[in-house]
Amino acid sequence: MKGTPRATSRGLGLGLLFLTAGCGKGAEAHRPFPQIVNSGDAALSPLRVVTLVAAGDPDAAHLFAFGDALVASAWYKAVGADYSLFAAGPSVHLTGEALSPNAQGLSDAAINAYITTAIRAAPTPPTPDGHTVYLLYLPPSVAIAGNRNCVAGYGGFHEPYGQKGDNLAVVQRCPAEFESEFDQITISASHEILESATDPGNQGWGLQPVTPPWKGSVWASGDGGTTEEVGDLCEGTRVREGGFYYQRIFSNTAAKKGDDPCVPALTAPYYNLFSGQDWYSGKAGASVSIPITAWSTAVLPPWVISASIANSSDSMLTFTPTVLRTSSTIIGGVNYNIISSGGQAAVQVQIPAGAPHGAWALINLVSSRIDATHPNPAADDDDLHLWLTGVYVP
């Protein structure tokens, strides 16, 4: 349940393809997004958010203000509607002891102990009650163990805390994927808060992985063998409300409509790709061609796609995706392929020689609008729209 920002691993990568809906009618038919299910966990509702900062954190006041804004936000009402998250409970401020940087970073056990100590030392301890997420913001230069500078590809995680069903979450500073480092912090925090509330025990709302992965939805393999949660399915998205950025969250209701599956809704039309099927098989050393189709909900200017490896059965196996080009044009001195919404292309995936039976790789197909703000998204849009597909050796 470690996540955000996976926009780094799911971001712009290999094999750029230029797409345009300028000649298309928009609202193209496409394969549906998945429907997530609840495996038995009750949501944390009404949710209490305890914001915990270390003494001396330069952003403490803003982080406390973000917690206060979140529980009263229109964002919370929109993202919680599918998951029985009704009006949120209180926002509580808590300050712990100062944290000093260390080379190893903070282990999960150290984070748990720090939160417990801070709760017990509070004048009015916000003790576990079965409705709470304790959100620890690590100060600058303090990292989660093994994730300094977010090299492991995530900015935070959440997990069960105590014996009553509460959760703890932790967020660290990461290089900004969006407008600023602080915006990245609040995007990561909103991701972890919502996943804590909807999947507090890893049996809540999400897609459970299966073995082997190609026997199930490709979307269930996106989080590296753990539950693909409501925030994971919309990583790389964001929306601004009241001076703060929040991550948008996956909605079954929105996905059923065949439009943008993430909420709150944006004003910009939606665009994406889809593959012919979830999983494709191939022999070791062979190339697998995956057909892809571009679609959008309205006529749009051109956008870019990339194909990259999200994760695989073995990091030592080098699966190589390449977008196959059709006709091309030169824009800004760069040679791009052009296709209309509803047009087709393909991604060729080279399976490494010697890949054993059962080897697999998950491929990100990412669409991103190209404009004056690229690679940062325009105010009415997200920087990337994601589709997943996969290959395996039977």
C-alpha positions as YAML, in Angstrom:
chain: A
units: angstrom
residues:
- id: 1
  name: MET
  ca: [0.00, 0.00, 0.00]
- id: 2
  name: LYS
  ca: [2.90, 2.29, -0.70]
- id: 3
  name: GLY
  ca: [2.10, 4.76, -3.38]
- id: 4
  name: THR
  ca: [2.25, 8.24, -4.86]
- id: 5
  name: PRO
  ca: [3.86, 9.56, -6.83]
- id: 6
  name: ARG
  ca: [3.94, 6.64, -9.20]
- id: 7
  name: ALA
  ca: [3.62, 9.29, -11.87]
- id: 8
  name: THR
  ca: [7.41, 8.91, -12.01]
- id: 9
  name: SER
  ca: [7.20, 5.28, -13.08]
- id: 10
  name: ARG
  ca: [3.96, 5.78, -14.95]
- id: 11
  name: GLY
  ca: [5.01, 9.04, -16.50]
- id: 12
  name: LEU
  ca: [6.38, 10.00, -19.86]
- id: 13
  name: GLY
  ca: [8.76, 7.30, -21.00]
- id: 14
  name: LEU
  ca: [9.64, 5.38, -24.11]
- id: 15
  name: GLY
  ca: [8.27, 5.67, -27.60]
- id: 16
  name: LEU
  ca: [6.39, 8.94, -28.10]
- id: 17
  name: LEU
  ca: [3.41, 8.91, -30.43]
- id: 18
  name: PHE
  ca: [1.58, 12.08, -31.43]
- id: 19
  name: LEU
  ca: [-2.20, 11.83, -31.50]
- id: 20
  name: THR
  ca: [-4.79, 14.30, -32.69]
- id: 21
  name: ALA
  ca: [-8.53, 14.28, -32.36]
- id: 22
  name: GLY
  ca: [-8.79, 17.25, -34.66]
- id: 23
  name: CYS
  ca: [-10.29, 15.15, -37.44]
- id: 24
  name: GLY
  ca: [-12.27, 12.90, -35.11]
- id: 25
  name: LYS
  ca: [-15.77, 13.31, -33.82]
- id: 26
  name: GLY
  ca: [-14.85, 12.62, -30.16]
- id: 27
  name: ALA
  ca: [-16.79, 10.40, -27.77]
- id: 28
  name: GLU
  ca: [-15.23, 7.32, -29.38]
- id: 29
  name: ALA
  ca: [-16.21, 3.86, -28.10]
- id: 30
  name: HIS
  ca: [-13.55, 2.19, -25.98]
- id: 31
  name: ARG
  ca: [-12.96, -0.78, -23.71]
- id: 32
  name: PRO
  ca: [-14.24, -0.03, -20.19]
- id: 33
  name: PHE
  ca: [-12.20, 0.79, -17.12]
- id: 34
  name: PRO
  ca: [-12.41, -1.77, -14.30]
- id: 35
  name: GLN
  ca: [-14.98, -1.77, -11.50]
- id: 36
  name: ILE
  ca: [-13.37, -2.05, -8.09]
- id: 37
  name: VAL
  ca: [-14.92, -4.04, -5.25]
- id: 38
  name: ASN
  ca: [-14.90, -4.15, -1.47]
- id: 39
  name: SER
  ca: [-13.46, -7.36, 0.00]
- id: 40
  name: GLY
  ca: [-14.94, -6.84, 3.44]
- id: 41
  name: ASP
  ca: [-13.36, -3.85, 5.23]
- id: 42
  name: ALA
  ca: [-15.62, -1.13, 6.59]
- id: 43
  name: ALA
  ca: [-14.61, 2.41, 5.66]
- id: 44
  name: LEU
  ca: [-13.31, 4.81, 8.31]
- id: 45
  name: SER
  ca: [-16.38, 6.99, 8.56]
- id: 46
  name: PRO
  ca: [-16.90, 9.60, 9.84]
- id: 47
  name: LEU
  ca: [-13.18, 10.07, 9.29]
- id: 48
  name: ARG
  ca: [-11.01, 11.92, 11.81]
- id: 49
  name: VAL
  ca: [-7.73, 13.24, 10.36]
- id: 50
  name: VAL
  ca: [-4.89, 13.72, 12.84]
- id: 51
  name: THR
  ca: [-2.15, 15.76, 11.19]
- id: 52
  name: LEU
  ca: [1.23, 15.11, 12.83]
- id: 53
  name: VAL
  ca: [4.29, 17.23, 12.11]
- id: 54
  name: ALA
  ca: [7.72, 17.18, 13.68]
- id: 55
  name: ALA
  ca: [8.81, 20.14, 15.78]
- id: 56
  name: GLY
  ca: [10.52, 22.70, 13.58]
- id: 57
  name: ASP
  ca: [8.85, 21.66, 10.32]
- id: 58
  name: PRO
  ca: [8.82, 24.88, 8.25]
- id: 59
  name: ASP
  ca: [5.51, 23.94, 6.62]
- id: 60
  name: ALA
  ca: [3.66, 23.04, 9.84]
- id: 61
  name: ALA
  ca: [1.08, 25.82, 9.68]
- id: 62
  name: HIS
  ca: [0.24, 25.10, 6.04]
- id: 63
  name: LEU
  ca: [0.01, 21.36, 6.65]
- id: 64
  name: PHE
  ca: [-2.37, 21.89, 9.56]
- id: 65
  name: ALA
  ca: [-4.42, 24.22, 7.38]
- id: 66
  name: PHE
  ca: [-4.56, 21.57, 4.65]
- id: 67
  name: GLY
  ca: [-5.95, 19.00, 7.10]
- id: 68
  name: ASP
  ca: [-8.62, 21.48, 8.20]
- id: 69
  name: ALA
  ca: [-9.52, 22.25, 4.58]
- id: 70
  name: LEU
  ca: [-9.63, 18.59, 3.52]
- id: 71
  name: VAL
  ca: [-12.28, 17.43, 5.99]
- id: 72
  name: ALA
  ca: [-14.58, 20.29, 4.96]
- id: 73
  name: SER
  ca: [-13.84, 20.18, 1.23]
- id: 74
  name: ALA
  ca: [-16.04, 19.54, -1.78]
- id: 75
  name: TRP
  ca: [-13.21, 17.21, -2.85]
- id: 76
  name: TYR
  ca: [-13.88, 14.90, 0.10]
- id: 77
  name: LYS
  ca: [-17.59, 14.74, -0.66]
- id: 78
  name: ALA
  ca: [-16.94, 13.97, -4.33]
- id: 79
  name: VAL
  ca: [-14.29, 11.28, -3.83]
- id: 80
  name: GLY
  ca: [-16.10, 9.61, -0.93]
- id: 81
  name: ALA
  ca: [-19.49, 9.28, -2.61]
- id: 82
  name: ASP
  ca: [-18.86, 5.80, -4.06]
- id: 83
  name: TYR
  ca: [-17.36, 4.43, -0.84]
- id: 84
  name: SER
  ca: [-19.87, 5.30, 1.90]
- id: 85
  name: LEU
  ca: [-17.66, 8.13, 3.14]
- id: 86
  name: PHE
  ca: [-20.12, 10.71, 4.30]
- id: 87
  name: ALA
  ca: [-19.31, 14.01, 6.02]
- id: 88
  name: ALA
  ca: [-15.85, 13.84, 7.59]
- id: 89
  name: GLY
  ca: [-15.18, 14.24, 11.29]
- id: 90
  name: PRO
  ca: [-12.70, 16.61, 12.93]
- id: 91
  name: SER
  ca: [-9.23, 17.71, 11.91]
- id: 92
  name: VAL
  ca: [-6.74, 17.45, 14.80]
- id: 93
  name: HIS
  ca: [-3.28, 19.04, 15.00]
- id: 94
  name: LEU
  ca: [-0.40, 17.21, 16.68]
- id: 95
  name: THR
  ca: [3.30, 18.06, 16.99]
- id: 96
  name: GLY
  ca: [5.92, 15.46, 17.78]
- id: 97
  name: GLU
  ca: [9.58, 15.68, 18.68]
- id: 98
  name: ALA
  ca: [12.08, 17.03, 16.18]
- id: 99
  name: LEU
  ca: [13.32, 14.50, 13.63]
- id: 100
  name: SER
  ca: [16.93, 14.56, 12.49]
- id: 101
  name: PRO
  ca: [18.05, 13.27, 9.09]
- id: 102
  name: ASN
  ca: [19.77, 9.91, 9.08]
- id: 103
  name: ALA
  ca: [21.36, 7.92, 6.30]
- id: 104
  name: GLN
  ca: [19.13, 4.88, 6.72]
- id: 105
  name: GLY
  ca: [15.81, 6.71, 6.85]
- id: 106
  name: LEU
  ca: [12.87, 5.79, 9.09]
- id: 107
  name: SER
  ca: [11.72, 2.19, 9.14]
- id: 108
  name: ASP
  ca: [8.04, 1.29, 9.36]
- id: 109
  name: ALA
  ca: [8.56, 0.32, 13.02]
- id: 110
  name: ALA
  ca: [10.23, 3.66, 13.78]
- id: 111
  name: ILE
  ca: [7.36, 5.54, 12.14]
- id: 112
  name: ASN
  ca: [4.81, 3.57, 14.16]
- id: 113
  name: ALA
  ca: [6.71, 4.24, 17.40]
- id: 114
  name: TYR
  ca: [7.06, 7.96, 16.63]
- id: 115
  name: ILE
  ca: [3.31, 8.32, 16.09]
- id: 116
  name: THR
  ca: [2.54, 6.40, 19.29]
- id: 117
  name: THR
  ca: [4.90, 8.59, 21.32]
- id: 118
  name: ALA
  ca: [3.40, 11.78, 19.90]
- id: 119
  name: ILE
  ca: [-0.14, 10.65, 20.72]
- id: 120
  name: ARG
  ca: [0.73, 9.75, 24.31]
- id: 121
  name: ALA
  ca: [2.58, 13.04, 24.87]
- id: 122
  name: ALA
  ca: [-0.31, 15.21, 23.68]
- id: 123
  name: PRO
  ca: [-2.17, 17.24, 26.37]
- id: 124
  name: THR
  ca: [-5.40, 15.71, 25.05]
- id: 125
  name: PRO
  ca: [-4.32, 12.47, 23.35]
- id: 126
  name: PRO
  ca: [-6.25, 11.70, 20.12]
- id: 127
  name: THR
  ca: [-6.35, 7.99, 20.95]
- id: 128
  name: PRO
  ca: [-7.41, 5.34, 18.40]
- id: 129
  name: ASP
  ca: [-11.17, 5.10, 17.90]
- id: 130
  name: GLY
  ca: [-11.68, 3.08, 14.70]
- id: 131
  name: HIS
  ca: [-12.31, 6.21, 12.61]
- id: 132
  name: THR
  ca: [-8.89, 7.86, 12.46]
- id: 133
  name: VAL
  ca: [-5.97, 8.23, 10.10]
- id: 134
  name: TYR
  ca: [-2.79, 9.52, 11.76]
- id: 135
  name: LEU
  ca: [-0.92, 11.32, 8.99]
- id: 136
  name: LEU
  ca: [2.77, 11.99, 9.64]
- id: 137
  name: TYR
  ca: [4.52, 14.51, 7.41]
- id: 138
  name: LEU
  ca: [8.27, 13.91, 7.42]
- id: 139
  name: PRO
  ca: [10.23, 17.17, 7.54]
- id: 140
  name: PRO
  ca: [12.72, 18.15, 4.83]
- id: 141
  name: SER
  ca: [15.74, 15.82, 4.58]
- id: 142
  name: VAL
  ca: [13.97, 13.02, 6.48]
- id: 143
  name: ALA
  ca: [12.96, 10.02, 4.38]
- id: 144
  name: ILE
  ca: [11.26, 6.66, 4.60]
- id: 145
  name: ALA
  ca: [13.87, 3.89, 4.77]
- id: 146
  name: GLY
  ca: [15.01, 2.91, 1.28]
- id: 147
  name: ASN
  ca: [13.24, 5.83, -0.34]
- id: 148
  name: ARG
  ca: [15.51, 8.85, -0.02]
- id: 149
  name: ASN
  ca: [14.62, 11.36, -2.74]
- id: 150
  name: CYS
  ca: [11.70, 9.03, -3.50]
- id: 151
  name: VAL
  ca: [13.98, 6.70, -5.47]
- id: 152
  name: ALA
  ca: [11.64, 3.77, -4.76]
- id: 153
  name: GLY
  ca: [8.95, 5.55, -6.76]
- id: 154
  name: TYR
  ca: [6.49, 6.55, -4.04]
- id: 155
  name: GLY
  ca: [5.92, 9.51, -1.76]
- id: 156
  name: GLY
  ca: [4.05, 7.86, 1.07]
- id: 157
  name: PHE
  ca: [2.18, 4.85, 2.36]
- id: 158
  name: HIS
  ca: [-0.52, 3.83, 4.78]
- id: 159
  name: GLU
  ca: [-1.06, 0.76, 6.94]
- id: 160
  name: PRO
  ca: [-3.21, -0.41, 9.88]
- id: 161
  name: TYR
  ca: [-2.48, 1.19, 13.24]
- id: 162
  name: GLY
  ca: [-3.50, -0.17, 16.64]
- id: 163
  name: GLN
  ca: [-6.22, -2.68, 17.40]
- id: 164
  name: LYS
  ca: [-9.38, -0.73, 16.55]
- id: 165
  name: GLY
  ca: [-9.09, -0.48, 12.77]
- id: 166
  name: ASP
  ca: [-7.38, 2.92, 12.50]
- id: 167
  name: ASN
  ca: [-4.63, 3.70, 10.02]
- id: 168
  name: LEU
  ca: [-1.34, 5.52, 10.01]
- id: 169
  name: ALA
  ca: [-0.01, 7.25, 6.92]
- id: 170
  name: VAL
  ca: [3.30, 8.91, 6.22]
- id: 171
  name: VAL
  ca: [4.27, 11.37, 3.49]
- id: 172
  name: GLN
  ca: [7.76, 12.59, 2.65]
- id: 173
  name: ARG
  ca: [9.07, 15.38, 0.46]
- id: 174
  name: CYS
  ca: [9.57, 14.33, -3.16]
- id: 175
  name: PRO
  ca: [10.84, 16.18, -6.22]
- id: 176
  name: ALA
  ca: [7.84, 18.07, -7.57]
- id: 177
  name: GLU
  ca: [5.86, 16.33, -10.30]
- id: 178
  name: PHE
  ca: [3.45, 19.26, -10.33]
- id: 179
  name: GLU
  ca: [3.73, 22.97, -9.61]
- id: 180
  name: SER
  ca: [5.77, 22.82, -6.39]
- id: 181
  name: GLU
  ca: [7.10, 20.51, -3.69]
- id: 182
  name: PHE
  ca: [4.34, 21.62, -1.33]
- id: 183
  name: ASP
  ca: [1.69, 20.83, -3.94]
- id: 184
  name: GLN
  ca: [3.24, 17.39, -4.32]
- id: 185
  name: ILE
  ca: [3.01, 16.88, -0.54]
- id: 186
  name: THR
  ca: [-0.71, 17.65, -0.39]
- id: 187
  name: ILE
  ca: [-1.43, 15.52, -3.47]
- id: 188
  name: SER
  ca: [0.38, 12.59, -1.81]
- id: 189
  name: ALA
  ca: [-1.36, 13.24, 1.51]
- id: 190
  name: SER
  ca: [-4.84, 13.28, -0.02]
- id: 191
  name: HIS
  ca: [-4.03, 10.01, -1.80]
- id: 192
  name: GLU
  ca: [-3.01, 8.29, 1.44]
- id: 193
  name: ILE
  ca: [-5.89, 9.72, 3.47]
- id: 194
  name: LEU
  ca: [-8.51, 8.44, 1.03]
- id: 195
  name: GLU
  ca: [-6.87, 5.03, 0.74]
- id: 196
  name: SER
  ca: [-6.64, 4.80, 4.53]
- id: 197
  name: ALA
  ca: [-10.36, 5.54, 4.76]
- id: 198
  name: THR
  ca: [-11.45, 3.15, 1.99]
- id: 199
  name: ASP
  ca: [-8.98, 0.29, 2.54]
- id: 200
  name: PRO
  ca: [-7.87, 0.40, 6.18]
- id: 201
  name: GLY
  ca: [-7.08, -3.32, 6.50]
- id: 202
  name: ASN
  ca: [-6.07, -4.22, 2.92]
- id: 203
  name: GLN
  ca: [-9.45, -5.91, 2.41]
- id: 204
  name: GLY
  ca: [-11.43, -2.81, 1.51]
- id: 205
  name: TRP
  ca: [-12.07, -1.05, -1.79]
- id: 206
  name: GLY
  ca: [-9.63, -2.05, -4.52]
- id: 207
  name: LEU
  ca: [-8.55, -4.70, -6.98]
- id: 208
  name: GLN
  ca: [-6.90, -7.70, -5.33]
- id: 209
  name: PRO
  ca: [-3.94, -9.22, -7.23]
- id: 210
  name: VAL
  ca: [-4.23, -12.78, -8.48]
- id: 211
  name: THR
  ca: [-1.66, -15.47, -9.29]
- id: 212
  name: PRO
  ca: [-0.68, -15.67, -12.07]
- id: 213
  name: PRO
  ca: [-1.58, -12.04, -12.81]
- id: 214
  name: TRP
  ca: [-2.76, -12.67, -16.38]
- id: 215
  name: LYS
  ca: [-5.64, -14.72, -14.96]
- id: 216
  name: GLY
  ca: [-7.15, -11.48, -13.67]
- id: 217
  name: SER
  ca: [-7.57, -7.84, -14.63]
- id: 218
  name: VAL
  ca: [-4.39, -6.14, -15.77]
- id: 219
  name: TRP
  ca: [-5.36, -3.25, -13.51]
- id: 220
  name: ALA
  ca: [-4.98, -5.46, -10.44]
- id: 221
  name: SER
  ca: [-1.22, -5.76, -11.06]
- id: 222
  name: GLY
  ca: [-0.45, -2.06, -11.07]
- id: 223
  name: ASP
  ca: [0.76, -1.79, -7.47]
- id: 224
  name: GLY
  ca: [3.41, -4.50, -7.48]
- id: 225
  name: GLY
  ca: [1.53, -7.36, -5.84]
- id: 226
  name: THR
  ca: [-0.56, -5.45, -3.30]
- id: 227
  name: THR
  ca: [-4.13, -4.19, -3.60]
- id: 228
  name: GLU
  ca: [-4.62, -1.64, -6.36]
- id: 229
  name: GLU
  ca: [-6.47, 1.01, -4.40]
- id: 230
  name: VAL
  ca: [-8.74, 3.92, -5.26]
- id: 231
  name: GLY
  ca: [-5.88, 6.42, -5.33]
- id: 232
  name: ASP
  ca: [-3.49, 4.18, -7.28]
- id: 233
  name: LEU
  ca: [-5.84, 4.05, -10.25]
- id: 234
  name: CYS
  ca: [-5.73, 7.84, -10.64]
- id: 235
  name: GLU
  ca: [-2.08, 8.64, -9.90]
- id: 236
  name: GLY
  ca: [-0.73, 11.57, -11.86]
- id: 237
  name: THR
  ca: [-4.01, 13.47, -11.49]
- id: 238
  name: ARG
  ca: [-4.83, 16.48, -9.37]
- id: 239
  name: VAL
  ca: [-7.41, 19.18, -8.78]
- id: 240
  name: ARG
  ca: [-7.18, 22.51, -6.97]
- id: 241
  name: GLU
  ca: [-9.65, 23.71, -4.34]
- id: 242
  name: GLY
  ca: [-9.33, 26.55, -1.88]
- id: 243
  name: GLY
  ca: [-5.62, 27.10, -2.44]
- id: 244
  name: PHE
  ca: [-4.61, 23.43, -2.12]
- id: 245
  name: TYR
  ca: [-4.03, 20.60, -4.58]
- id: 246
  name: TYR
  ca: [-5.66, 17.22, -4.02]
- id: 247
  name: GLN
  ca: [-5.27, 14.01, -5.97]
- id: 248
  name: ARG
  ca: [-8.33, 12.90, -7.90]
- id: 249
  name: ILE
  ca: [-9.70, 9.47, -6.96]
- id: 250
  name: PHE
  ca: [-11.11, 6.56, -8.97]
- id: 251
  name: SER
  ca: [-14.90, 6.32, -9.13]
- id: 252
  name: ASN
  ca: [-16.89, 3.27, -10.24]
- id: 253
  name: THR
  ca: [-19.76, 5.57, -11.13]
- id: 254
  name: ALA
  ca: [-17.61, 7.77, -13.38]
- id: 255
  name: ALA
  ca: [-15.93, 4.73, -14.97]
- id: 256
  name: LYS
  ca: [-19.31, 3.21, -15.87]
- id: 257
  name: LYS
  ca: [-20.19, 6.35, -17.82]
- id: 258
  name: GLY
  ca: [-17.28, 5.72, -20.18]
- id: 259
  name: ASP
  ca: [-15.73, 9.08, -19.45]
- id: 260
  name: ASP
  ca: [-12.91, 10.19, -17.16]
- id: 261
  name: PRO
  ca: [-12.86, 7.57, -14.34]
- id: 262
  name: CYS
  ca: [-11.37, 9.97, -11.78]
- id: 263
  name: VAL
  ca: [-13.26, 12.49, -9.64]
- id: 264
  name: PRO
  ca: [-13.84, 15.35, -8.99]
- id: 265
  name: ALA
  ca: [-14.65, 15.94, -12.66]
- id: 266
  name: LEU
  ca: [-12.55, 18.40, -14.63]
- id: 267
  name: THR
  ca: [-13.82, 20.89, -17.18]
- id: 268
  name: ALA
  ca: [-11.44, 19.64, -19.88]
- id: 269
  name: PRO
  ca: [-12.59, 16.86, -22.22]
- id: 270
  name: TYR
  ca: [-11.04, 13.46, -21.52]
- id: 271
  name: TYR
  ca: [-8.70, 11.54, -23.83]
- id: 272
  name: ASN
  ca: [-6.89, 8.22, -23.57]
- id: 273
  name: LEU
  ca: [-5.94, 4.98, -25.31]
- id: 274
  name: PHE
  ca: [-7.11, 1.43, -24.99]
- id: 275
  name: SER
  ca: [-5.60, -1.91, -25.98]
- id: 276
  name: GLY
  ca: [-7.41, -4.79, -27.64]
- id: 277
  name: GLN
  ca: [-7.26, -6.92, -24.49]
- id: 278
  name: ASP
  ca: [-5.71, -6.95, -21.01]
- id: 279
  name: TRP
  ca: [-2.90, -9.49, -21.48]
- id: 280
  name: TYR
  ca: [-0.93, -10.77, -24.47]
- id: 281
  name: SER
  ca: [1.25, -13.89, -24.54]
- id: 282
  name: GLY
  ca: [4.54, -14.47, -26.29]
- id: 283
  name: LYS
  ca: [7.58, -16.73, -26.25]
- id: 284
  name: ALA
  ca: [10.94, -15.79, -24.74]
- id: 285
  name: GLY
  ca: [12.90, -13.70, -27.23]
- id: 286
  name: ALA
  ca: [9.82, -12.89, -29.31]
- id: 287
  name: SER
  ca: [8.11, -9.57, -29.99]
- id: 288
  name: VAL
  ca: [4.46, -9.08, -29.14]
- id: 289
  name: SER
  ca: [2.42, -6.49, -31.00]
- id: 290
  name: ILE
  ca: [-0.34, -4.84, -28.97]
- id: 291
  name: PRO
  ca: [-2.98, -2.89, -30.94]
- id: 292
  name: ILE
  ca: [-3.98, 0.43, -29.40]
- id: 293
  name: THR
  ca: [-6.70, 2.91, -30.26]
- id: 294
  name: ALA
  ca: [-6.96, 6.60, -29.39]
- id: 295
  name: TRP
  ca: [-10.23, 8.06, -28.12]
- id: 296
  name: SER
  ca: [-11.56, 11.25, -26.63]
- id: 297
  name: THR
  ca: [-14.86, 12.65, -25.40]
- id: 298
  name: ALA
  ca: [-14.63, 15.69, -27.68]
- id: 299
  name: VAL
  ca: [-12.53, 17.06, -30.51]
- id: 300
  name: LEU
  ca: [-9.16, 18.01, -29.00]
- id: 301
  name: PRO
  ca: [-5.77, 19.38, -30.02]
- id: 302
  name: PRO
  ca: [-2.90, 16.85, -30.35]
- id: 303
  name: TRP
  ca: [-1.59, 14.90, -27.39]
- id: 304
  name: VAL
  ca: [1.40, 12.65, -26.75]
- id: 305
  name: ILE
  ca: [1.56, 9.06, -25.56]
- id: 306
  name: SER
  ca: [4.37, 6.96, -24.13]
- id: 307
  name: ALA
  ca: [4.87, 3.28, -23.43]
- id: 308
  name: SER
  ca: [6.99, 2.14, -20.48]
- id: 309
  name: ILE
  ca: [7.31, -0.78, -18.11]
- id: 310
  name: ALA
  ca: [5.36, -0.26, -14.87]
- id: 311
  name: ASN
  ca: [6.57, -3.42, -13.15]
- id: 312
  name: SER
  ca: [7.39, -7.02, -13.94]
- id: 313
  name: SER
  ca: [7.85, -10.47, -12.44]
- id: 314
  name: ASP
  ca: [11.62, -9.94, -12.29]
- id: 315
  name: SER
  ca: [13.38, -6.57, -12.40]
- id: 316
  name: MET
  ca: [16.40, -8.26, -13.97]
- id: 317
  name: LEU
  ca: [14.37, -9.14, -17.06]
- id: 318
  name: THR
  ca: [14.39, -6.30, -19.57]
- id: 319
  name: PHE
  ca: [11.09, -6.09, -21.40]
- id: 320
  name: THR
  ca: [11.27, -3.33, -24.02]
- id: 321
  name: PRO
  ca: [8.13, -1.54, -25.29]
- id: 322
  name: THR
  ca: [8.26, 0.53, -28.47]
- id: 323
  name: VAL
  ca: [5.44, 2.50, -30.06]
- id: 324
  name: LEU
  ca: [5.25, 1.58, -33.75]
- id: 325
  name: ARG
  ca: [4.95, 4.63, -35.93]
- id: 326
  name: THR
  ca: [2.71, 5.15, -38.93]
- id: 327
  name: SER
  ca: [2.77, 8.47, -40.83]
- id: 328
  name: SER
  ca: [4.81, 11.28, -39.28]
- id: 329
  name: THR
  ca: [5.11, 15.02, -39.10]
- id: 330
  name: ILE
  ca: [7.71, 17.41, -37.73]
- id: 331
  name: ILE
  ca: [6.56, 19.68, -34.90]
- id: 332
  name: GLY
  ca: [9.06, 21.92, -33.14]
- id: 333
  name: GLY
  ca: [11.92, 20.10, -34.83]
- id: 334
  name: VAL
  ca: [10.79, 16.73, -33.48]
- id: 335
  name: ASN
  ca: [9.45, 13.93, -35.65]
- id: 336
  name: TYR
  ca: [6.12, 12.64, -34.31]
- id: 337
  name: ASN
  ca: [3.51, 10.23, -35.60]
- id: 338
  name: ILE
  ca: [-0.01, 11.56, -36.01]
- id: 339
  name: ILE
  ca: [-3.31, 9.75, -35.54]
- id: 340
  name: SER
  ca: [-6.89, 10.90, -35.07]
- id: 341
  name: SER
  ca: [-9.15, 9.93, -32.20]
- id: 342
  name: GLY
  ca: [-10.48, 6.53, -33.23]
- id: 343
  name: GLY
  ca: [-7.29, 5.87, -35.18]
- id: 344
  name: GLN
  ca: [-5.10, 2.88, -34.43]
- id: 345
  name: ALA
  ca: [-1.43, 2.17, -33.78]
- id: 346
  name: ALA
  ca: [0.51, -0.54, -31.94]
- id: 347
  name: VAL
  ca: [3.03, -1.06, -29.16]
- id: 348
  name: GLN
  ca: [5.66, -3.72, -29.78]
- id: 349
  name: VAL
  ca: [7.02, -5.38, -26.67]
- id: 350
  name: GLN
  ca: [10.29, -7.31, -26.92]
- id: 351
  name: ILE
  ca: [10.32, -10.21, -24.47]
- id: 352
  name: PRO
  ca: [13.86, -10.90, -23.22]
- id: 353
  name: ALA
  ca: [15.56, -14.07, -24.39]
- id: 354
  name: GLY
  ca: [15.63, -16.66, -21.66]
- id: 355
  name: ALA
  ca: [12.51, -15.32, -19.94]
- id: 356
  name: PRO
  ca: [11.08, -18.31, -18.05]
- id: 357
  name: HIS
  ca: [7.54, -19.65, -18.02]
- id: 358
  name: GLY
  ca: [5.41, -17.28, -15.97]
- id: 359
  name: ALA
  ca: [7.49, -14.16, -16.64]
- id: 360
  name: TRP
  ca: [5.36, -11.06, -17.18]
- id: 361
  name: ALA
  ca: [5.50, -7.29, -17.55]
- id: 362
  name: LEU
  ca: [2.93, -4.55, -17.07]
- id: 363
  name: ILE
  ca: [3.02, -1.72, -19.61]
- id: 364
  name: ASN
  ca: [1.94, 1.86, -18.97]
- id: 365
  name: LEU
  ca: [0.27, 3.56, -21.91]
- id: 366
  name: VAL
  ca: [0.19, 7.23, -20.95]
- id: 367
  name: SER
  ca: [-1.52, 10.05, -22.79]
- id: 368
  name: SER
  ca: [-0.44, 13.63, -22.12]
- id: 369
  name: ARG
  ca: [-1.49, 16.88, -23.69]
- id: 370
  name: ILE
  ca: [1.32, 18.84, -25.28]
- id: 371
  name: ASP
  ca: [1.07, 22.60, -24.91]
- id: 372
  name: ALA
  ca: [2.91, 25.60, -23.52]
- id: 373
  name: THR
  ca: [2.81, 24.17, -19.99]
- id: 374
  name: HIS
  ca: [4.11, 20.72, -20.88]
- id: 375
  name: PRO
  ca: [5.27, 18.70, -18.98]
- id: 376
  name: ASN
  ca: [3.22, 20.48, -16.29]
- id: 377
  name: PRO
  ca: [-0.54, 20.16, -16.82]
- id: 378
  name: ALA
  ca: [-2.77, 23.03, -17.74]
- id: 379
  name: ALA
  ca: [-5.03, 24.34, -14.99]
- id: 380
  name: ASP
  ca: [-8.08, 22.49, -16.35]
- id: 381
  name: ASP
  ca: [-6.35, 19.18, -17.08]
- id: 382
  name: ASP
  ca: [-4.09, 16.40, -15.77]
- id: 383
  name: ASP
  ca: [-0.64, 15.79, -17.13]
- id: 384
  name: LEU
  ca: [-1.28, 12.14, -17.89]
- id: 385
  name: HIS
  ca: [-4.11, 9.74, -18.58]
- id: 386
  name: LEU
  ca: [-3.30, 6.09, -18.04]
- id: 387
  name: TRP
  ca: [-4.17, 2.80, -19.71]
- id: 388
  name: LEU
  ca: [-2.59, -0.52, -18.74]
- id: 389
  name: THR
  ca: [-1.83, -3.66, -20.71]
- id: 390
  name: GLY
  ca: [0.54, -6.59, -20.14]
- id: 391
  name: VAL
  ca: [2.54, -9.40, -21.69]
- id: 392
  name: TYR
  ca: [3.51, -12.81, -20.31]
- id: 393
  name: VAL
  ca: [5.33, -16.02, -21.20]
- id: 394
  name: PRO
  ca: [2.88, -18.96, -20.95]
...
